[in-house]
Amino acid sequence: MKRILIIILLLFSLPIFAQNAAGNFSLGARSTFNFFNEGAANEVGLGTGGQFRMQLNDRINTEWYADFIQTNIQNQVSRTDYHIGWSVFYYLLKNQPQFIQPFVEAGHCFDYTNVRRYSDSESLERWSAAVQMGSGTHFNLSDRFDFTLKAQYMIHIGSDIHTHLEDGILHLEEKKGTDLEGHLLVTASVNYKIAKVWNRQK
């Protein structure tokens, strides 16, 4: 009997998320592909992370995320990036939600980078900030559950760490001062609306 009551309550709660998006709180997991020009070669990093979203109204949503990304550069150097930040989504279609829900986004993050050569463990590290912008879409599989695919270009504001090839060896180099270093991030995530923080239907 208790199970039946729980199922009935869940079924009645599903339309709440569809009728008005303001106040929706969701949790998600993500995988990120980092397309980064390392100077000596173009390499692709693979990362994992998570996020939560707090939707402000039918057209504006916010996402707060953390990523851990690793890149293997020509089997000589390991690059590790940590990102923690936020983004604002603006939905392009008025009638929400739909199965396909495109958006544009902009945001900011703080990041830590460590680059280490395998042969002798020489390493360099940096802390910096970054801004990003891009676009993507949600694929709403139900009122609560979505799959999201997006691409954004991230510009780091701070010193630059990169590699250069000399006599077959990758050397680490840090460029002091401010350098607008950028790279492309492609992120796929799954997300589930777990609560209505405000604007609940009576």
PDB file of C-alpha atoms in Angstrom:
ATOM      1  CA  MET A   1       0.000   0.000   0.000  1.00  0.00           C
ATOM      2  CA  LYS A   2       2.821   2.419   0.835  1.00  0.00           C
ATOM      3  CA  ARG A   3       4.458   1.748  -2.514  1.00  0.00           C
ATOM      4  CA  ILE A   4       1.213   2.486  -4.338  1.00  0.00           C
ATOM      5  CA  LEU A   5       0.838   5.820  -2.504  1.00  0.00           C
ATOM      6  CA  ILE A   6       4.427   6.792  -3.334  1.00  0.00           C
ATOM      7  CA  ILE A   7       3.890   5.999  -7.038  1.00  0.00           C
ATOM      8  CA  ILE A   8       0.667   8.040  -7.091  1.00  0.00           C
ATOM      9  CA  LEU A   9       2.394  11.021  -5.469  1.00  0.00           C
ATOM     10  CA  LEU A  10       5.240  10.844  -7.994  1.00  0.00           C
ATOM     11  CA  LEU A  11       2.822  10.702 -10.917  1.00  0.00           C
ATOM     12  CA  PHE A  12       0.948  13.761  -9.640  1.00  0.00           C
ATOM     13  CA  SER A  13       4.204  15.649  -9.051  1.00  0.00           C
ATOM     14  CA  LEU A  14       5.518  15.201 -12.614  1.00  0.00           C
ATOM     15  CA  PRO A  15       3.265  17.850 -14.241  1.00  0.00           C
ATOM     16  CA  ILE A  16       4.490  20.434 -11.729  1.00  0.00           C
ATOM     17  CA  PHE A  17       7.865  20.573 -13.490  1.00  0.00           C
ATOM     18  CA  ALA A  18       6.263  20.913 -16.912  1.00  0.00           C
ATOM     19  CA  GLN A  19       3.803  23.686 -16.075  1.00  0.00           C
ATOM     20  CA  ASN A  20       6.234  26.293 -14.769  1.00  0.00           C
ATOM     21  CA  ALA A  21      10.019  25.937 -14.818  1.00  0.00           C
ATOM     22  CA  ALA A  22      10.869  28.640 -12.256  1.00  0.00           C
ATOM     23  CA  GLY A  23      12.356  27.146  -9.113  1.00  0.00           C
ATOM     24  CA  ASN A  24      13.403  23.814 -10.621  1.00  0.00           C
ATOM     25  CA  PHE A  25      16.492  22.348  -8.942  1.00  0.00           C
ATOM     26  CA  SER A  26      18.369  19.540 -10.699  1.00  0.00           C
ATOM     27  CA  LEU A  27      21.508  17.465 -10.252  1.00  0.00           C
ATOM     28  CA  GLY A  28      23.639  15.991 -13.027  1.00  0.00           C
ATOM     29  CA  ALA A  29      26.786  14.176 -14.087  1.00  0.00           C
ATOM     30  CA  ARG A  30      28.935  15.193 -17.065  1.00  0.00           C
ATOM     31  CA  SER A  31      31.737  14.157 -19.392  1.00  0.00           C
ATOM     32  CA  THR A  32      33.839  16.823 -21.082  1.00  0.00           C
ATOM     33  CA  PHE A  33      36.091  16.686 -24.145  1.00  0.00           C
ATOM     34  CA  ASN A  34      38.799  19.363 -24.081  1.00  0.00           C
ATOM     35  CA  PHE A  35      40.143  20.355 -27.513  1.00  0.00           C
ATOM     36  CA  PHE A  36      43.333  22.174 -26.600  1.00  0.00           C
ATOM     37  CA  ASN A  37      46.238  23.437 -28.709  1.00  0.00           C
ATOM     38  CA  GLU A  38      49.327  22.597 -26.645  1.00  0.00           C
ATOM     39  CA  GLY A  39      51.798  24.299 -28.977  1.00  0.00           C
ATOM     40  CA  ALA A  40      53.630  21.092 -29.897  1.00  0.00           C
ATOM     41  CA  ALA A  41      50.464  19.247 -30.918  1.00  0.00           C
ATOM     42  CA  ASN A  42      46.698  19.370 -30.851  1.00  0.00           C
ATOM     43  CA  GLU A  43      45.528  17.018 -28.123  1.00  0.00           C
ATOM     44  CA  VAL A  44      42.130  16.036 -26.745  1.00  0.00           C
ATOM     45  CA  GLY A  45      41.588  15.763 -23.006  1.00  0.00           C
ATOM     46  CA  LEU A  46      38.823  13.773 -21.370  1.00  0.00           C
ATOM     47  CA  GLY A  47      37.163  14.873 -18.156  1.00  0.00           C
ATOM     48  CA  THR A  48      34.438  14.027 -15.721  1.00  0.00           C
ATOM     49  CA  GLY A  49      32.445  16.138 -13.301  1.00  0.00           C
ATOM     50  CA  GLY A  50      29.081  17.165 -11.977  1.00  0.00           C
ATOM     51  CA  GLN A  51      26.725  20.111 -11.742  1.00  0.00           C
ATOM     52  CA  PHE A  52      23.521  21.411 -10.277  1.00  0.00           C
ATOM     53  CA  ARG A  53      21.040  23.766 -11.913  1.00  0.00           C
ATOM     54  CA  MET A  54      18.709  26.361 -10.465  1.00  0.00           C
ATOM     55  CA  GLN A  55      16.162  27.714 -12.945  1.00  0.00           C
ATOM     56  CA  LEU A  56      15.106  31.345 -12.473  1.00  0.00           C
ATOM     57  CA  ASN A  57      12.227  31.464 -14.973  1.00  0.00           C
ATOM     58  CA  ASP A  58      11.035  29.820 -18.193  1.00  0.00           C
ATOM     59  CA  ARG A  59      13.807  31.422 -20.286  1.00  0.00           C
ATOM     60  CA  ILE A  60      16.768  31.653 -17.865  1.00  0.00           C
ATOM     61  CA  ASN A  61      18.567  28.808 -16.090  1.00  0.00           C
ATOM     62  CA  THR A  62      21.830  28.709 -14.122  1.00  0.00           C
ATOM     63  CA  GLU A  63      24.348  25.868 -13.943  1.00  0.00           C
ATOM     64  CA  TRP A  64      27.060  25.439 -11.273  1.00  0.00           C
ATOM     65  CA  TYR A  65      29.713  22.871 -12.150  1.00  0.00           C
ATOM     66  CA  ALA A  66      33.060  21.246 -11.380  1.00  0.00           C
ATOM     67  CA  ASP A  67      35.288  19.367 -13.874  1.00  0.00           C
ATOM     68  CA  PHE A  68      38.429  17.231 -13.657  1.00  0.00           C
ATOM     69  CA  ILE A  69      40.139  16.917 -17.067  1.00  0.00           C
ATOM     70  CA  GLN A  70      43.275  14.954 -18.034  1.00  0.00           C
ATOM     71  CA  THR A  71      45.235  15.200 -21.296  1.00  0.00           C
ATOM     72  CA  ASN A  72      48.037  12.941 -22.497  1.00  0.00           C
ATOM     73  CA  ILE A  73      50.389  14.938 -24.756  1.00  0.00           C
ATOM     74  CA  GLN A  74      52.357  12.714 -27.154  1.00  0.00           C
ATOM     75  CA  ASN A  75      52.903  10.136 -24.387  1.00  0.00           C
ATOM     76  CA  GLN A  76      55.472  12.471 -22.825  1.00  0.00           C
ATOM     77  CA  VAL A  77      53.511  14.978 -20.779  1.00  0.00           C
ATOM     78  CA  SER A  78      50.396  14.811 -18.617  1.00  0.00           C
ATOM     79  CA  ARG A  79      48.176  17.887 -18.290  1.00  0.00           C
ATOM     80  CA  THR A  80      45.544  18.062 -15.533  1.00  0.00           C
ATOM     81  CA  ASP A  81      42.897  20.791 -15.369  1.00  0.00           C
ATOM     82  CA  TYR A  82      40.383  21.495 -12.596  1.00  0.00           C
ATOM     83  CA  HIS A  83      37.465  23.829 -13.364  1.00  0.00           C
ATOM     84  CA  ILE A  84      34.860  25.151 -10.946  1.00  0.00           C
ATOM     85  CA  GLY A  85      32.399  27.762 -12.133  1.00  0.00           C
ATOM     86  CA  TRP A  86      28.931  28.748 -13.303  1.00  0.00           C
ATOM     87  CA  SER A  87      27.001  29.506 -16.477  1.00  0.00           C
ATOM     88  CA  VAL A  88      23.739  31.222 -17.392  1.00  0.00           C
ATOM     89  CA  PHE A  89      21.515  29.624 -20.048  1.00  0.00           C
ATOM     90  CA  TYR A  90      19.078  31.611 -22.182  1.00  0.00           C
ATOM     91  CA  TYR A  91      16.500  29.401 -23.893  1.00  0.00           C
ATOM     92  CA  LEU A  92      15.756  30.358 -27.498  1.00  0.00           C
ATOM     93  CA  LEU A  93      12.221  28.944 -27.663  1.00  0.00           C
ATOM     94  CA  LYS A  94       9.338  30.472 -25.736  1.00  0.00           C
ATOM     95  CA  ASN A  95       7.188  27.406 -25.190  1.00  0.00           C
ATOM     96  CA  GLN A  96       8.956  25.257 -22.618  1.00  0.00           C
ATOM     97  CA  PRO A  97       9.645  22.518 -22.106  1.00  0.00           C
ATOM     98  CA  GLN A  98       9.915  20.808 -25.494  1.00  0.00           C
ATOM     99  CA  PHE A  99      11.789  17.663 -26.451  1.00  0.00           C
ATOM    100  CA  ILE A 100      14.536  19.793 -28.044  1.00  0.00           C
ATOM    101  CA  GLN A 101      15.331  22.882 -25.961  1.00  0.00           C
ATOM    102  CA  PRO A 102      18.186  24.945 -27.507  1.00  0.00           C
ATOM    103  CA  PHE A 103      20.044  27.620 -25.563  1.00  0.00           C
ATOM    104  CA  VAL A 104      22.998  29.994 -25.611  1.00  0.00           C
ATOM    105  CA  GLU A 105      25.198  30.343 -22.527  1.00  0.00           C
ATOM    106  CA  ALA A 106      27.875  32.507 -20.950  1.00  0.00           C
ATOM    107  CA  GLY A 107      29.762  32.148 -17.699  1.00  0.00           C
ATOM    108  CA  HIS A 108      32.904  32.264 -15.612  1.00  0.00           C
ATOM    109  CA  CYS A 109      35.131  29.793 -13.787  1.00  0.00           C
ATOM    110  CA  PHE A 110      38.279  29.439 -11.711  1.00  0.00           C
ATOM    111  CA  ASP A 111      40.780  26.802 -12.744  1.00  0.00           C
ATOM    112  CA  TYR A 112      43.983  25.072 -11.703  1.00  0.00           C
ATOM    113  CA  THR A 113      46.392  23.529 -14.233  1.00  0.00           C
ATOM    114  CA  ASN A 114      49.308  21.157 -13.642  1.00  0.00           C
ATOM    115  CA  VAL A 115      51.595  20.004 -16.472  1.00  0.00           C
ATOM    116  CA  ARG A 116      54.105  17.210 -15.735  1.00  0.00           C
ATOM    117  CA  ARG A 117      56.666  15.424 -17.913  1.00  0.00           C
ATOM    118  CA  TYR A 118      56.722  11.651 -17.424  1.00  0.00           C
ATOM    119  CA  SER A 119      60.474  11.116 -17.871  1.00  0.00           C
ATOM    120  CA  ASP A 120      61.773  13.266 -15.008  1.00  0.00           C
ATOM    121  CA  SER A 121      58.568  14.480 -13.257  1.00  0.00           C
ATOM    122  CA  GLU A 122      59.386  18.126 -14.034  1.00  0.00           C
ATOM    123  CA  SER A 123      56.167  20.087 -13.630  1.00  0.00           C
ATOM    124  CA  LEU A 124      54.625  23.531 -13.838  1.00  0.00           C
ATOM    125  CA  GLU A 125      51.345  24.752 -12.355  1.00  0.00           C
ATOM    126  CA  ARG A 126      49.125  27.795 -12.428  1.00  0.00           C
ATOM    127  CA  TRP A 127      45.900  29.233 -11.044  1.00  0.00           C
ATOM    128  CA  SER A 128      43.767  31.403 -13.301  1.00  0.00           C
ATOM    129  CA  ALA A 129      40.263  32.556 -14.117  1.00  0.00           C
ATOM    130  CA  ALA A 130      38.357  32.094 -17.336  1.00  0.00           C
ATOM    131  CA  VAL A 131      35.241  33.229 -19.173  1.00  0.00           C
ATOM    132  CA  GLN A 132      33.286  31.058 -21.563  1.00  0.00           C
ATOM    133  CA  MET A 133      30.439  31.268 -24.045  1.00  0.00           C
ATOM    134  CA  GLY A 134      28.715  28.772 -26.273  1.00  0.00           C
ATOM    135  CA  SER A 135      25.491  27.032 -27.147  1.00  0.00           C
ATOM    136  CA  GLY A 136      23.792  23.679 -26.827  1.00  0.00           C
ATOM    137  CA  THR A 137      20.502  21.918 -26.347  1.00  0.00           C
ATOM    138  CA  HIS A 138      18.610  19.812 -23.832  1.00  0.00           C
ATOM    139  CA  PHE A 139      16.908  16.644 -25.018  1.00  0.00           C
ATOM    140  CA  ASN A 140      14.038  16.368 -22.539  1.00  0.00           C
ATOM    141  CA  LEU A 141      13.395  12.642 -22.199  1.00  0.00           C
ATOM    142  CA  SER A 142      10.726  13.290 -19.549  1.00  0.00           C
ATOM    143  CA  ASP A 143       9.446  16.161 -17.395  1.00  0.00           C
ATOM    144  CA  ARG A 144      12.292  15.528 -14.956  1.00  0.00           C
ATOM    145  CA  PHE A 145      15.110  13.921 -16.950  1.00  0.00           C
ATOM    146  CA  ASP A 146      17.232  15.431 -19.754  1.00  0.00           C
ATOM    147  CA  PHE A 147      20.324  14.699 -21.803  1.00  0.00           C
ATOM    148  CA  THR A 148      22.305  17.867 -22.623  1.00  0.00           C
ATOM    149  CA  LEU A 149      24.938  18.385 -25.321  1.00  0.00           C
ATOM    150  CA  LYS A 150      26.798  21.691 -25.593  1.00  0.00           C
ATOM    151  CA  ALA A 151      29.983  23.328 -26.901  1.00  0.00           C
ATOM    152  CA  GLN A 152      31.659  26.377 -25.415  1.00  0.00           C
ATOM    153  CA  TYR A 153      34.851  28.322 -26.011  1.00  0.00           C
ATOM    154  CA  MET A 154      36.781  29.082 -22.817  1.00  0.00           C
ATOM    155  CA  ILE A 155      39.295  31.941 -22.610  1.00  0.00           C
ATOM    156  CA  HIS A 156      41.742  31.856 -19.687  1.00  0.00           C
ATOM    157  CA  ILE A 157      42.865  35.151 -18.202  1.00  0.00           C
ATOM    158  CA  GLY A 158      46.347  34.702 -16.755  1.00  0.00           C
ATOM    159  CA  SER A 159      49.764  33.233 -17.455  1.00  0.00           C
ATOM    160  CA  ASP A 160      50.115  30.513 -20.081  1.00  0.00           C
ATOM    161  CA  ILE A 161      51.604  27.023 -19.622  1.00  0.00           C
ATOM    162  CA  HIS A 162      52.377  25.074 -22.776  1.00  0.00           C
ATOM    163  CA  THR A 163      54.855  22.640 -24.330  1.00  0.00           C
ATOM    164  CA  HIS A 164      57.299  22.981 -27.216  1.00  0.00           C
ATOM    165  CA  LEU A 165      59.096  20.205 -29.085  1.00  0.00           C
ATOM    166  CA  GLU A 166      62.894  20.292 -29.249  1.00  0.00           C
ATOM    167  CA  ASP A 167      65.111  17.342 -30.315  1.00  0.00           C
ATOM    168  CA  GLY A 168      62.179  14.975 -29.910  1.00  0.00           C
ATOM    169  CA  ILE A 169      61.530  16.039 -26.292  1.00  0.00           C
ATOM    170  CA  LEU A 170      58.606  18.090 -25.064  1.00  0.00           C
ATOM    171  CA  HIS A 171      59.795  20.983 -22.906  1.00  0.00           C
ATOM    172  CA  LEU A 172      57.534  22.812 -20.461  1.00  0.00           C
ATOM    173  CA  GLU A 173      57.284  26.570 -20.611  1.00  0.00           C
ATOM    174  CA  GLU A 174      55.388  29.206 -18.662  1.00  0.00           C
ATOM    175  CA  LYS A 175      54.687  32.555 -20.235  1.00  0.00           C
ATOM    176  CA  LYS A 176      54.440  35.240 -17.569  1.00  0.00           C
ATOM    177  CA  GLY A 177      51.958  38.064 -17.659  1.00  0.00           C
ATOM    178  CA  THR A 178      48.427  37.976 -19.054  1.00  0.00           C
ATOM    179  CA  ASP A 179      47.691  35.720 -21.993  1.00  0.00           C
ATOM    180  CA  LEU A 180      44.227  35.163 -23.471  1.00  0.00           C
ATOM    181  CA  GLU A 181      44.644  31.439 -23.968  1.00  0.00           C
ATOM    182  CA  GLY A 182      41.573  29.638 -25.275  1.00  0.00           C
ATOM    183  CA  HIS A 183      40.263  26.162 -25.939  1.00  0.00           C
ATOM    184  CA  LEU A 184      37.067  24.401 -26.977  1.00  0.00           C
ATOM    185  CA  LEU A 185      35.041  22.283 -24.558  1.00  0.00           C
ATOM    186  CA  VAL A 186      32.325  19.851 -25.630  1.00  0.00           C
ATOM    187  CA  THR A 187      30.197  18.555 -22.740  1.00  0.00           C
ATOM    188  CA  ALA A 188      27.584  15.821 -22.539  1.00  0.00           C
ATOM    189  CA  SER A 189      25.539  15.486 -19.355  1.00  0.00           C
ATOM    190  CA  VAL A 190      22.514  13.785 -17.840  1.00  0.00           C
ATOM    191  CA  ASN A 191      20.374  15.733 -15.372  1.00  0.00           C
ATOM    192  CA  TYR A 192      17.412  15.026 -13.105  1.00  0.00           C
ATOM    193  CA  LYS A 193      15.053  17.557 -11.532  1.00  0.00           C
ATOM    194  CA  ILE A 194      14.805  16.542  -7.892  1.00  0.00           C
ATOM    195  CA  ALA A 195      12.912  19.421  -6.272  1.00  0.00           C
ATOM    196  CA  LYS A 196      10.834  22.529  -6.750  1.00  0.00           C
ATOM    197  CA  VAL A 197      12.554  25.117  -4.535  1.00  0.00           C
ATOM    198  CA  TRP A 198       9.936  27.810  -5.064  1.00  0.00           C
ATOM    199  CA  ASN A 199       6.884  28.546  -7.229  1.00  0.00           C
ATOM    200  CA  ARG A 200       5.226  25.282  -6.254  1.00  0.00           C
ATOM    201  CA  GLN A 201       1.741  24.609  -7.543  1.00  0.00           C
ATOM    202  CA  LYS A 202      -0.903  24.646  -4.836  1.00  0.00           C
TER     203      LYS A 202
END
